[in-house]
Amino acid sequence: MTTTNRSKQALVFVAHADDEAVGCGGYIPLLVERGYQVVLVIGSCAHFIRSGKEVNNRAHVEQSAAVLGIDDVHFLEMEDQRFENYRTMEITGKLEGLGLEPELILTHSGQDLNRDHRVINEMALLYARPAVRRARILGCEVINNAEFHADNFRANFYVNLSSTLEVKKKAFDCYVNEIRRFPHPYSVDAIEVKARQRGMEAGLASAEAYQVLRWFD
């Protein structure tokens, strides 16, 4: 995809296709509006076997990215739910090879039940060590995973979704292979319920919650 000419760069570094929509789909369009070039890097190859059938979300990533305003998408081509089998140097090397210079990184929280998510969290922290690059890092909340870790997700950074909640829902709606019926967390209604809950915590009609993992003034 073509990279836009923007002065600031934000990296959305997530494990799987749909994680960017679920975790950051409200903040991304705000960053684009504020002049950021948002680069999406997905750890997996975006296709896998589920219940004996092949699932391919690759095209849905492109559709969701277009909704969010992302025009630069990369895949690290790792096998879904097998990230722990890859060497740290292999993963960070692939990321370094993209030649990015992000000022802000949105990635997974370490308080997440999904092991692939935790691997990406660790890789993001390694990639953005201050001696190498001084990027601010926020950990996002992926429902159906963050709630069930022994050390629950504790939000300390909120983004107002008053103008982008519908965009987030539309971006998630692109993932037809992943959508379930409410009350399953992977439903469009659940996306709104979570946004309302987080908004209530922040005195807003709707919000997206994050953890500050590293910050520079």
Coordinates of C-alpha atoms in Angstrom, one line a residue, residues 11-191:
L11 CA 2.9 2.3 14.6
V12 CA 0.0 -0.1 15.4
F13 CA 1.8 -3.4 16.2
V14 CA -0.7 -6.2 16.9
A15 CA -0.7 -10.0 16.7
H16 CA -3.7 -10.8 14.6
A17 CA -6.1 -9.5 12.0
D18 CA -8.9 -7.7 13.8
D19 CA -6.8 -6.8 16.9
E20 CA -6.3 -3.3 15.5
A21 CA -10.0 -2.7 15.1
V22 CA -11.0 -4.2 18.5
G23 CA -8.2 -2.6 20.5
C24 CA -7.4 0.7 18.7
G25 CA -10.1 1.2 16.1
G26 CA -11.4 4.4 17.8
Y27 CA -8.0 6.1 18.3
I28 CA -6.5 5.3 14.9
P29 CA -8.8 7.7 12.9
L30 CA -8.2 10.4 15.5
L31 CA -4.4 10.0 15.0
V32 CA -4.9 10.2 11.2
E33 CA -6.9 13.4 11.7
R34 CA -4.1 14.8 13.8
G35 CA -1.6 14.4 11.1
Y36 CA -0.1 11.0 11.8
Q37 CA 0.9 8.5 9.2
V38 CA -0.4 5.3 10.8
V39 CA 1.4 2.1 9.9
L40 CA -0.2 -1.2 10.8
V41 CA 2.0 -4.2 11.4
I42 CA 0.3 -7.5 12.0
G43 CA 2.4 -10.4 13.4
S44 CA 0.5 -13.2 11.9
C45 CA 0.0 -14.2 8.2
A46 CA -3.8 -13.6 8.8
H47 CA -4.9 -17.1 7.7
F48 CA -5.2 -20.3 9.7
I49 CA -7.2 -23.4 10.2
R50 CA -10.3 -23.3 12.4
S51 CA -12.5 -26.4 13.0
G52 CA -10.9 -28.0 10.0
K53 CA -11.6 -25.1 7.7
E54 CA -9.2 -22.5 6.3
V55 CA -9.9 -18.9 7.4
N56 CA -8.2 -16.1 5.5
N57 CA -8.6 -12.6 6.9
R58 CA -6.1 -10.9 4.6
A59 CA -8.6 -9.1 2.4
H60 CA -10.5 -8.0 5.5
V61 CA -7.4 -6.4 6.9
E62 CA -7.3 -4.2 3.8
Q63 CA -11.0 -3.3 4.1
S64 CA -10.7 -2.5 7.8
A65 CA -7.5 -0.4 7.3
A66 CA -9.3 1.7 4.6
V67 CA -12.1 2.4 7.0
L68 CA -9.7 3.5 9.7
G69 CA -7.6 5.7 7.3
I70 CA -4.5 3.4 7.3
D71 CA -2.7 3.2 4.0
D72 CA 0.4 1.3 5.0
V73 CA 0.0 -2.4 6.1
H74 CA 2.6 -5.1 6.7
F75 CA 2.5 -8.7 7.8
L76 CA 5.3 -10.5 9.7
E77 CA 3.9 -13.8 8.3
M78 CA 4.1 -15.7 11.6
E79 CA 1.9 -18.7 12.3
D80 CA -1.2 -17.9 14.2
Q81 CA -1.1 -18.9 17.9
R82 CA 2.5 -20.1 17.5
F83 CA 4.4 -16.9 18.1
E84 CA 6.4 -18.4 21.0
N85 CA 8.1 -20.7 18.5
Y86 CA 9.8 -17.7 16.8
R87 CA 13.1 -16.4 18.1
T88 CA 13.1 -12.8 19.5
M89 CA 15.8 -11.7 17.0
E90 CA 13.7 -13.1 14.2
I91 CA 10.7 -11.1 15.1
T92 CA 12.4 -7.8 16.0
G93 CA 14.6 -8.2 12.9
K94 CA 11.5 -8.3 10.7
L95 CA 10.2 -5.2 12.4
E96 CA 13.5 -3.4 12.1
G97 CA 13.6 -4.3 8.4
L98 CA 10.5 -2.1 7.8
G99 CA 12.6 1.0 8.5
L100 CA 10.0 2.7 10.6
E101 CA 10.5 5.7 12.9
P102 CA 7.4 5.8 15.1
E103 CA 6.8 8.5 17.7
L104 CA 3.9 6.5 19.1
I105 CA 3.3 2.8 19.3
L106 CA -0.1 1.2 20.0
T107 CA 0.3 -2.5 20.9
H108 CA -1.0 -5.2 23.2
S109 CA -1.0 -5.1 27.0
G110 CA 1.1 -7.6 28.9
Q111 CA -2.1 -8.3 30.9
D112 CA -3.7 -10.4 28.2
L113 CA -4.7 -14.1 28.2
N114 CA -3.6 -14.6 24.6
R115 CA 0.0 -15.7 24.4
D116 CA 0.6 -14.2 20.9
H117 CA -0.6 -10.9 22.3
R118 CA 1.9 -11.1 25.1
V119 CA 4.7 -11.9 22.7
I120 CA 4.0 -8.8 20.6
N121 CA 3.8 -6.7 23.8
E122 CA 7.4 -7.9 24.7
M123 CA 8.6 -7.3 21.1
A124 CA 7.3 -3.8 21.1
L125 CA 9.0 -3.0 24.3
L126 CA 12.3 -4.4 23.0
Y127 CA 11.9 -2.6 19.6
A128 CA 11.4 0.7 21.3
R129 CA 14.1 0.6 24.0
P130 CA 15.0 4.3 24.7
A131 CA 18.6 3.8 23.8
V132 CA 17.4 2.8 20.2
R133 CA 14.2 4.9 19.7
R134 CA 12.3 7.1 22.1
A135 CA 8.7 6.1 21.2
R136 CA 5.8 6.5 23.5
I137 CA 4.0 3.1 24.0
L138 CA 0.4 2.4 24.8
G139 CA -1.1 -1.0 25.5
C140 CA -4.6 -1.6 24.1
E141 CA -7.5 -3.6 25.5
V142 CA -8.6 -6.6 23.4
I143 CA -11.9 -7.9 24.8
N144 CA -12.3 -11.6 25.4
N145 CA -8.7 -11.7 26.4
A146 CA -7.8 -8.8 28.7
E147 CA -10.6 -9.6 31.2
F148 CA -9.4 -13.2 31.8
H149 CA -5.7 -12.8 32.6
A150 CA -4.9 -13.3 36.3
D151 CA -3.5 -9.8 36.4
N152 CA -6.5 -7.9 34.9
F153 CA -6.1 -5.0 32.5
R154 CA -5.9 -1.7 34.4
A155 CA -6.6 1.3 32.3
N156 CA -4.8 4.6 33.0
F157 CA -5.2 6.3 29.6
Y158 CA -8.5 7.1 27.9
V159 CA -9.4 8.2 24.4
N160 CA -12.7 10.0 23.7
L161 CA -14.6 8.1 21.0
S162 CA -17.5 10.6 20.6
S163 CA -16.6 11.1 16.9
T164 CA -15.1 7.7 16.1
L165 CA -17.1 4.9 17.8
E166 CA -19.1 4.3 14.6
V167 CA -15.9 4.2 12.6
K168 CA -14.5 1.6 15.0
K169 CA -17.6 -0.5 14.7
K170 CA -17.6 -0.3 10.9
A171 CA -13.9 -1.3 10.9
F172 CA -14.6 -4.4 13.0
D173 CA -17.6 -5.2 10.9
C174 CA -15.2 -5.9 8.0
Y175 CA -14.0 -9.1 9.8
V176 CA -16.9 -11.3 8.8
N177 CA -15.0 -14.5 9.8
E178 CA -14.6 -13.2 13.4
I179 CA -18.0 -11.6 14.2
R180 CA -20.2 -13.4 16.6
R181 CA -23.7 -12.6 18.0
F182 CA -24.0 -10.6 21.2
P183 CA -23.4 -11.3 24.1
H184 CA -20.2 -12.8 22.7
P185 CA -17.4 -10.2 23.1
Y186 CA -16.5 -10.4 19.4
S187 CA -19.7 -8.7 18.3
V188 CA -20.4 -5.2 17.1
D189 CA -22.8 -4.7 20.1
A190 CA -20.1 -5.7 22.5
I191 CA -17.7 -3.2 21.0

